[in-house]
Amino acid sequence: MAELFHLSNGVRVFVDPMDGLESAALGVWVRAGAIDETPEESGVAHLLEHMAFKGTKTRTARRIAEEIENVGGYLNASTGYSRTGYYARVLRNDVGMALTLLADILTDPLLDETELAKEREVVIQEIGEAADAPEDAVMELIQTLCFQNHALGRPILGTVETVQSHTRTRLGGFMTKHYAPEDIIIAASGAVSAEDILRQSENLFGARAPVRRNSRTQRPQYIGGAEHDAREIEQTHIALAFPGAAVRDADFFATRIYSECLGGGMSSRIFQAVRDEREIAYSVYSFADSYNQTGVLGVYVGADAK
């Protein structure tokens, strides 16, 4: 049965042991993302996530990769608007090692200047790759139109200009400010012991001093608008969006169900109408993105330009 615990400094630990399994999934989620960035910091949360894997005071980047892969494990991370997650999948006997590794990259990253210079270029390539993908580009554009003049309207990756400006000091400052114990959740499920996870979490994360929780005071305002980006490509990519439900709204679940019925799969209404019946598009779906104070409901379609 799943249980929720609290460490002495406020870090939350959620453990869900599952009988009969020989593997486990575990991760550390931090209430820090693109929504917490100033315009100058755009992309810093994502770059910091990259740098976590580029070495700590006790492990090189190569050792981090080898330590998890030598036991057949998986280690990755992702950055969103509201959170950053670091997670692993390993066999039963390697859970302790994986949690130790996650703690090391989160609490003791080296943020080496040489590695940072390399990783800035990697992220710039990632930005270019997203810009070259029409579907990604139109979804980023619709997000910008929905939340103009707010962090939710800026790309998670940042821009080439902001990424080039990020320094070790800026990354470290963002981490100090936003990676607070009360904003951290450790979660483990599968072949895990609640007692072992709790004890190890206290040893690895319990020493982090409690700090004042980061307050997200600027309420996002849905604005909307229309814009097009003309390109010499074969298809036209269109996205439409409307105000949606925030995560704590009473109609949050109703909105999610509505989105699934509208365009969540091959049996959904717009898939049947647009692809199966009229055969005017290959890719069509709906989306419902929810944040703490607002949300977006919309549809996307990629069709022949005619």
CSV table of C-alpha atoms in Angstrom, one decimal:
chain,number,residue,atom,x,y,z
A,1,MET,CA,0.0,0.0,0.0
A,2,ALA,CA,1.3,3.5,-0.9
A,3,GLU,CA,2.4,5.7,2.0
A,4,LEU,CA,3.4,9.3,2.3
A,5,PHE,CA,6.2,10.3,4.7
A,6,HIS,CA,7.9,13.6,5.6
A,7,LEU,CA,11.6,14.0,6.3
A,8,SER,CA,12.8,16.2,9.1
A,9,ASN,CA,13.4,19.1,6.8
A,10,GLY,CA,10.1,18.9,4.9
A,11,VAL,CA,11.1,16.7,1.9
A,12,ARG,CA,8.1,14.4,1.1
A,13,VAL,CA,8.7,10.7,0.4
A,14,PHE,CA,6.1,8.6,-1.4
A,15,VAL,CA,6.6,4.9,-1.4
A,16,ASP,CA,4.4,2.3,-3.2
A,17,PRO,CA,5.8,-1.3,-2.7
A,18,MET,CA,4.4,-3.8,-5.1
A,19,ASP,CA,4.6,-7.5,-4.4
A,20,GLY,CA,5.9,-9.9,-7.0
A,21,LEU,CA,8.1,-7.4,-8.9
A,22,GLU,CA,11.9,-7.6,-9.3
A,23,SER,CA,12.4,-4.1,-10.6
A,24,ALA,CA,11.6,-0.6,-9.3
A,25,ALA,CA,11.0,2.9,-10.5
A,26,LEU,CA,12.1,5.9,-8.4
A,27,GLY,CA,12.7,9.5,-8.9
A,28,VAL,CA,13.0,13.0,-7.4
A,29,TRP,CA,10.6,15.7,-8.5
A,30,VAL,CA,11.3,19.3,-7.8
A,31,ARG,CA,8.7,22.1,-7.8
A,32,ALA,CA,10.9,24.2,-10.1
A,33,GLY,CA,10.5,24.8,-13.8
A,34,ALA,CA,10.2,27.3,-16.6
A,35,ILE,CA,7.4,29.1,-14.8
A,36,ASP,CA,9.8,30.2,-12.1
A,37,GLU,CA,12.2,31.9,-14.5
A,38,THR,CA,12.6,35.6,-15.2
A,39,PRO,CA,12.8,36.7,-18.8
A,40,GLU,CA,16.6,36.7,-18.5
A,41,GLU,CA,16.6,33.3,-16.9
A,42,SER,CA,14.5,31.7,-19.7
A,43,GLY,CA,15.8,28.1,-20.2
A,44,VAL,CA,17.9,28.0,-17.0
A,45,ALA,CA,15.8,25.3,-15.4
A,46,HIS,CA,16.2,23.0,-18.4
A,47,LEU,CA,20.0,23.7,-18.7
A,48,LEU,CA,20.4,23.0,-15.0
A,49,GLU,CA,18.7,19.6,-15.5
A,50,HIS,CA,21.2,18.9,-18.3
A,51,MET,CA,24.1,19.9,-16.1
A,52,ALA,CA,23.1,17.6,-13.3
A,53,PHE,CA,24.4,14.7,-15.4
A,54,LYS,CA,27.7,16.4,-16.2
A,55,GLY,CA,29.5,15.5,-13.0
A,56,THR,CA,29.4,16.0,-9.3
A,57,LYS,CA,32.2,16.4,-6.7
A,58,THR,CA,32.5,12.7,-6.4
A,59,ARG,CA,31.5,11.4,-9.9
A,60,THR,CA,32.4,12.3,-13.4
A,61,ALA,CA,29.8,12.4,-16.1
A,62,ARG,CA,31.1,9.2,-17.5
A,63,ARG,CA,30.9,7.5,-14.1
A,64,ILE,CA,27.3,8.6,-13.7
A,65,ALA,CA,26.4,7.0,-17.0
A,66,GLU,CA,28.4,3.8,-16.4
A,67,GLU,CA,27.2,3.3,-12.8
A,68,ILE,CA,23.6,3.1,-13.8
A,69,GLU,CA,24.1,1.3,-17.2
A,70,ASN,CA,26.5,-1.3,-15.9
A,71,VAL,CA,23.6,-2.8,-13.9
A,72,GLY,CA,21.1,-2.5,-16.8
A,73,GLY,CA,19.4,0.5,-15.3
A,74,TYR,CA,17.9,3.6,-16.9
A,75,LEU,CA,18.5,7.2,-15.8
A,76,ASN,CA,16.9,10.3,-17.2
A,77,ALA,CA,15.3,13.7,-16.4
A,78,SER,CA,12.8,16.1,-17.9
A,79,THR,CA,11.9,19.8,-17.4
A,80,GLY,CA,8.4,21.2,-17.6
A,81,TYR,CA,6.8,24.5,-16.8
A,82,SER,CA,6.0,23.6,-13.2
A,83,ARG,CA,8.5,20.9,-12.2
A,84,THR,CA,11.7,19.1,-13.0
A,85,GLY,CA,12.0,15.4,-12.6
A,86,TYR,CA,15.0,13.1,-12.2
A,87,TYR,CA,14.2,9.4,-12.4
A,88,ALA,CA,15.6,5.9,-12.7
A,89,ARG,CA,14.5,2.3,-13.3
A,90,VAL,CA,16.6,-0.5,-11.8
A,91,LEU,CA,16.4,-4.1,-10.5
A,92,ARG,CA,15.6,-4.7,-6.8
A,93,ASN,CA,19.2,-5.0,-5.6
A,94,ASP,CA,20.2,-1.7,-7.2
A,95,VAL,CA,17.5,0.6,-5.7
A,96,GLY,CA,19.9,1.9,-3.0
A,97,MET,CA,22.6,2.7,-5.6
A,98,ALA,CA,20.1,4.5,-7.9
A,99,LEU,CA,18.7,6.7,-5.0
A,100,THR,CA,22.3,7.5,-4.0
A,101,LEU,CA,23.1,8.5,-7.6
A,102,LEU,CA,20.0,10.7,-7.8
A,103,ALA,CA,20.8,12.4,-4.6
A,104,ASP,CA,24.4,13.1,-5.7
A,105,ILE,CA,23.4,14.8,-9.0
A,106,LEU,CA,20.7,16.8,-7.3
A,107,THR,CA,22.6,17.9,-4.2
A,108,ASP,CA,26.2,18.1,-5.3
A,109,PRO,CA,26.4,19.0,-9.0
A,110,LEU,CA,29.8,20.4,-10.1
A,111,LEU,CA,28.4,22.8,-12.7
A,112,ASP,CA,31.9,22.8,-14.3
A,113,GLU,CA,32.5,25.8,-16.6
A,114,THR,CA,34.0,23.7,-19.4
A,115,GLU,CA,31.0,21.3,-19.3
A,116,LEU,CA,28.6,24.2,-19.1
A,117,ALA,CA,30.1,25.7,-22.3
A,118,LYS,CA,29.6,22.4,-24.1
A,119,GLU,CA,26.1,21.9,-22.8
A,120,ARG,CA,25.0,25.3,-23.8
A,121,GLU,CA,25.8,24.3,-27.4
A,122,VAL,CA,23.9,21.0,-26.9
A,123,VAL,CA,20.8,22.9,-25.8
A,124,ILE,CA,21.1,25.3,-28.7
A,125,GLN,CA,21.1,22.4,-31.1
A,126,GLU,CA,18.0,21.1,-29.2
A,127,ILE,CA,16.4,24.5,-29.8
A,128,GLY,CA,17.2,24.3,-33.5
A,129,GLU,CA,15.9,20.8,-33.8
A,130,ALA,CA,12.6,21.8,-32.2
A,131,ALA,CA,12.4,24.8,-34.6
A,132,ASP,CA,12.9,22.6,-37.6
A,133,ALA,CA,9.9,20.3,-36.5
A,134,PRO,CA,6.7,22.1,-37.6
A,135,GLU,CA,4.5,20.3,-35.1
A,136,ASP,CA,6.8,21.4,-32.2
A,137,ALA,CA,7.0,24.9,-33.6
A,138,VAL,CA,3.3,25.4,-33.9
A,139,MET,CA,2.7,24.1,-30.4
A,140,GLU,CA,5.3,26.4,-29.0
A,141,LEU,CA,3.7,29.3,-30.9
A,142,ILE,CA,0.3,28.5,-29.5
A,143,GLN,CA,1.7,28.4,-25.9
A,144,THR,CA,3.3,31.8,-26.5
A,145,LEU,CA,0.0,33.3,-27.8
A,146,CYS,CA,-2.0,31.9,-24.9
A,147,PHE,CA,0.3,33.4,-22.2
A,148,GLN,CA,1.9,36.4,-23.6
A,149,ASN,CA,4.1,38.4,-21.2
A,150,HIS,CA,4.3,35.5,-18.7
A,151,ALA,CA,6.8,32.7,-18.1
A,152,LEU,CA,4.2,30.2,-19.3
A,153,GLY,CA,4.4,31.8,-22.7
A,154,ARG,CA,8.2,31.4,-23.0
A,155,PRO,CA,9.8,28.2,-24.3
A,156,ILE,CA,11.0,25.7,-21.7
A,157,LEU,CA,14.3,25.4,-23.7
A,158,GLY,CA,14.8,29.1,-23.6
A,159,THR,CA,16.1,31.0,-26.7
A,160,VAL,CA,19.6,30.9,-28.3
A,161,GLU,CA,20.3,34.3,-26.7
A,162,THR,CA,19.2,33.4,-23.2
A,163,VAL,CA,21.0,30.0,-23.2
A,164,GLN,CA,24.2,31.7,-24.4
A,165,SER,CA,24.0,34.1,-21.4
A,166,HIS,CA,23.6,31.5,-18.7
A,167,THR,CA,26.5,31.3,-16.3
A,168,ARG,CA,27.5,28.9,-13.5
A,169,THR,CA,26.5,31.6,-11.0
A,170,ARG,CA,23.0,31.9,-12.5
A,171,LEU,CA,22.5,28.1,-12.5
A,172,GLY,CA,23.7,27.8,-8.9
A,173,GLY,CA,21.5,30.7,-7.8
A,174,PHE,CA,18.4,29.2,-9.4
A,175,MET,CA,19.1,25.9,-7.7
A,176,THR,CA,19.6,27.5,-4.3
A,177,LYS,CA,16.4,29.5,-4.6
A,178,HIS,CA,14.1,26.8,-6.0
A,179,TYR,CA,15.4,23.4,-5.0
A,180,ALA,CA,14.1,23.8,-1.4
A,181,PRO,CA,13.3,20.8,0.7
A,182,GLU,CA,9.6,21.5,0.9
A,183,ASP,CA,9.5,21.6,-2.9
A,184,ILE,CA,11.1,18.2,-3.3
A,185,ILE,CA,9.2,14.9,-3.6
A,186,ILE,CA,11.0,11.5,-3.6
A,187,ALA,CA,8.9,8.7,-5.1
A,188,ALA,CA,9.6,5.0,-5.3
A,189,SER,CA,7.4,2.1,-6.5
A,190,GLY,CA,7.8,-1.6,-7.3
A,191,ALA,CA,10.4,-3.8,-5.6
A,192,VAL,CA,11.0,-1.3,-2.8
A,193,SER,CA,10.8,-1.3,1.0
A,194,ALA,CA,9.2,1.8,2.6
A,195,GLU,CA,11.6,1.5,5.6
A,196,ASP,CA,14.7,1.3,3.4
A,197,ILE,CA,13.6,4.2,1.2
A,198,LEU,CA,12.7,6.4,4.1
A,199,ARG,CA,16.0,5.7,6.0
A,200,GLN,CA,18.1,6.3,2.9
A,201,SER,CA,16.2,9.4,1.9
A,202,GLU,CA,16.8,10.9,5.4
A,203,ASN,CA,20.5,10.2,5.1
A,204,LEU,CA,20.8,11.6,1.6
A,205,PHE,CA,18.4,14.5,1.6
A,206,GLY,CA,17.7,15.2,5.3
A,207,ALA,CA,20.7,17.5,5.7
A,208,ARG,CA,19.4,20.1,3.3
A,209,ALA,CA,18.5,23.1,5.4
A,210,PRO,CA,14.8,24.2,5.2
A,211,VAL,CA,14.4,27.5,3.4
A,212,ARG,CA,11.4,29.7,2.7
A,213,ARG,CA,9.3,28.1,0.0
A,214,ASN,CA,9.3,29.8,-3.4
A,215,SER,CA,6.1,31.7,-3.9
A,216,ARG,CA,4.6,31.9,-7.4
A,217,THR,CA,2.8,35.2,-7.0
A,218,GLN,CA,2.3,36.3,-10.7
A,219,ARG,CA,-0.9,34.8,-11.8
A,220,PRO,CA,-0.9,33.8,-15.5
A,221,GLN,CA,-3.5,35.5,-17.6
A,222,TYR,CA,-4.8,33.8,-20.7
A,223,ILE,CA,-4.6,36.3,-23.6
A,224,GLY,CA,-4.7,34.4,-26.9
A,225,GLY,CA,-4.4,35.7,-30.4
A,226,ALA,CA,-3.5,34.6,-33.9
A,227,GLU,CA,-0.2,34.2,-35.8
A,228,HIS,CA,1.2,32.3,-38.7
A,229,ASP,CA,4.7,31.2,-39.7
A,230,ALA,CA,5.0,30.7,-43.4
A,231,ARG,CA,7.4,27.9,-44.5
A,232,GLU,CA,8.2,26.1,-47.7
A,233,ILE,CA,7.0,22.6,-46.5
A,234,GLU,CA,4.5,20.1,-47.6
A,235,GLN,CA,1.9,20.4,-44.8
A,236,THR,CA,0.0,23.0,-42.9
A,237,HIS,CA,0.1,22.6,-39.2
A,238,ILE,CA,-2.7,24.2,-37.2
A,239,ALA,CA,-3.3,24.5,-33.5
A,240,LEU,CA,-6.4,26.0,-31.8
A,241,ALA,CA,-6.5,26.7,-28.0
A,242,PHE,CA,-9.0,27.9,-25.4
A,243,PRO,CA,-8.8,28.6,-21.7
A,244,GLY,CA,-8.7,25.3,-19.8
A,245,ALA,CA,-8.8,24.0,-16.3
A,246,ALA,CA,-6.2,24.5,-13.6
A,247,VAL,CA,-5.1,21.4,-11.6
A,248,ARG,CA,-7.2,22.3,-8.6
A,249,ASP,CA,-10.3,23.4,-10.5
A,250,ALA,CA,-13.5,21.5,-9.9
A,251,ASP,CA,-13.8,20.7,-13.6
A,252,PHE,CA,-10.2,19.5,-14.0
A,253,PHE,CA,-11.1,15.8,-14.4
A,254,ALA,CA,-14.1,16.7,-16.6
A,255,THR,CA,-11.8,18.7,-18.9
A,256,ARG,CA,-9.4,15.7,-19.2
A,257,ILE,CA,-12.2,13.3,-20.0
A,258,TYR,CA,-13.6,15.8,-22.6
A,259,SER,CA,-10.2,16.1,-24.2
A,260,GLU,CA,-9.8,12.3,-24.4
A,261,CYS,CA,-13.3,11.9,-26.0
A,262,LEU,CA,-12.6,14.8,-28.4
A,263,GLY,CA,-9.2,13.7,-29.7
A,264,GLY,CA,-7.4,11.3,-27.4
A,265,GLY,CA,-7.2,8.3,-29.6
A,266,MET,CA,-8.3,6.5,-32.8
A,267,SER,CA,-11.9,6.3,-31.6
A,268,SER,CA,-12.1,10.0,-30.6
A,269,ARG,CA,-14.5,12.3,-32.4
A,270,ILE,CA,-12.0,14.5,-34.3
A,271,PHE,CA,-9.9,11.5,-35.3
A,272,GLN,CA,-12.9,9.7,-36.7
A,273,ALA,CA,-14.2,12.9,-38.4
A,274,VAL,CA,-11.0,14.3,-39.8
A,275,ARG,CA,-8.9,11.2,-40.6
A,276,ASP,CA,-11.1,8.2,-41.0
A,277,GLU,CA,-14.2,9.8,-42.5
A,278,ARG,CA,-12.9,12.8,-44.5
A,279,GLU,CA,-9.3,11.6,-44.9
A,280,ILE,CA,-7.9,15.2,-44.8
A,281,ALA,CA,-5.2,14.7,-42.2
A,282,TYR,CA,-2.8,12.1,-40.8
A,283,SER,CA,-2.1,13.6,-37.4
A,284,VAL,CA,-4.9,15.1,-35.4
A,285,TYR,CA,-5.4,15.2,-31.6
A,286,SER,CA,-6.6,17.3,-28.7
A,287,PHE,CA,-4.6,18.4,-25.7
A,288,ALA,CA,-5.4,19.6,-22.1
A,289,ASP,CA,-2.5,21.2,-20.3
A,290,SER,CA,-3.2,22.2,-16.7
A,291,TYR,CA,-1.0,24.3,-14.4
A,292,ASN,CA,-1.5,25.5,-10.8
A,293,GLN,CA,-3.6,28.6,-11.7
A,294,THR,CA,-4.6,28.1,-15.3
A,295,GLY,CA,-4.9,25.7,-18.1
A,296,VAL,CA,-5.2,25.3,-21.9
A,297,LEU,CA,-7.6,23.1,-23.9
A,298,GLY,CA,-6.9,22.7,-27.6
A,299,VAL,CA,-6.6,20.7,-30.8
A,300,TYR,CA,-3.8,20.2,-33.3
A,301,VAL,CA,-4.0,19.0,-37.0
A,302,GLY,CA,-1.4,18.6,-39.7
A,303,ALA,CA,-2.9,18.5,-43.1
A,304,ASP,CA,-2.1,19.0,-46.8
A,305,ALA,CA,-1.6,22.7,-47.6
A,306,LYS,CA,-4.6,22.7,-50.0
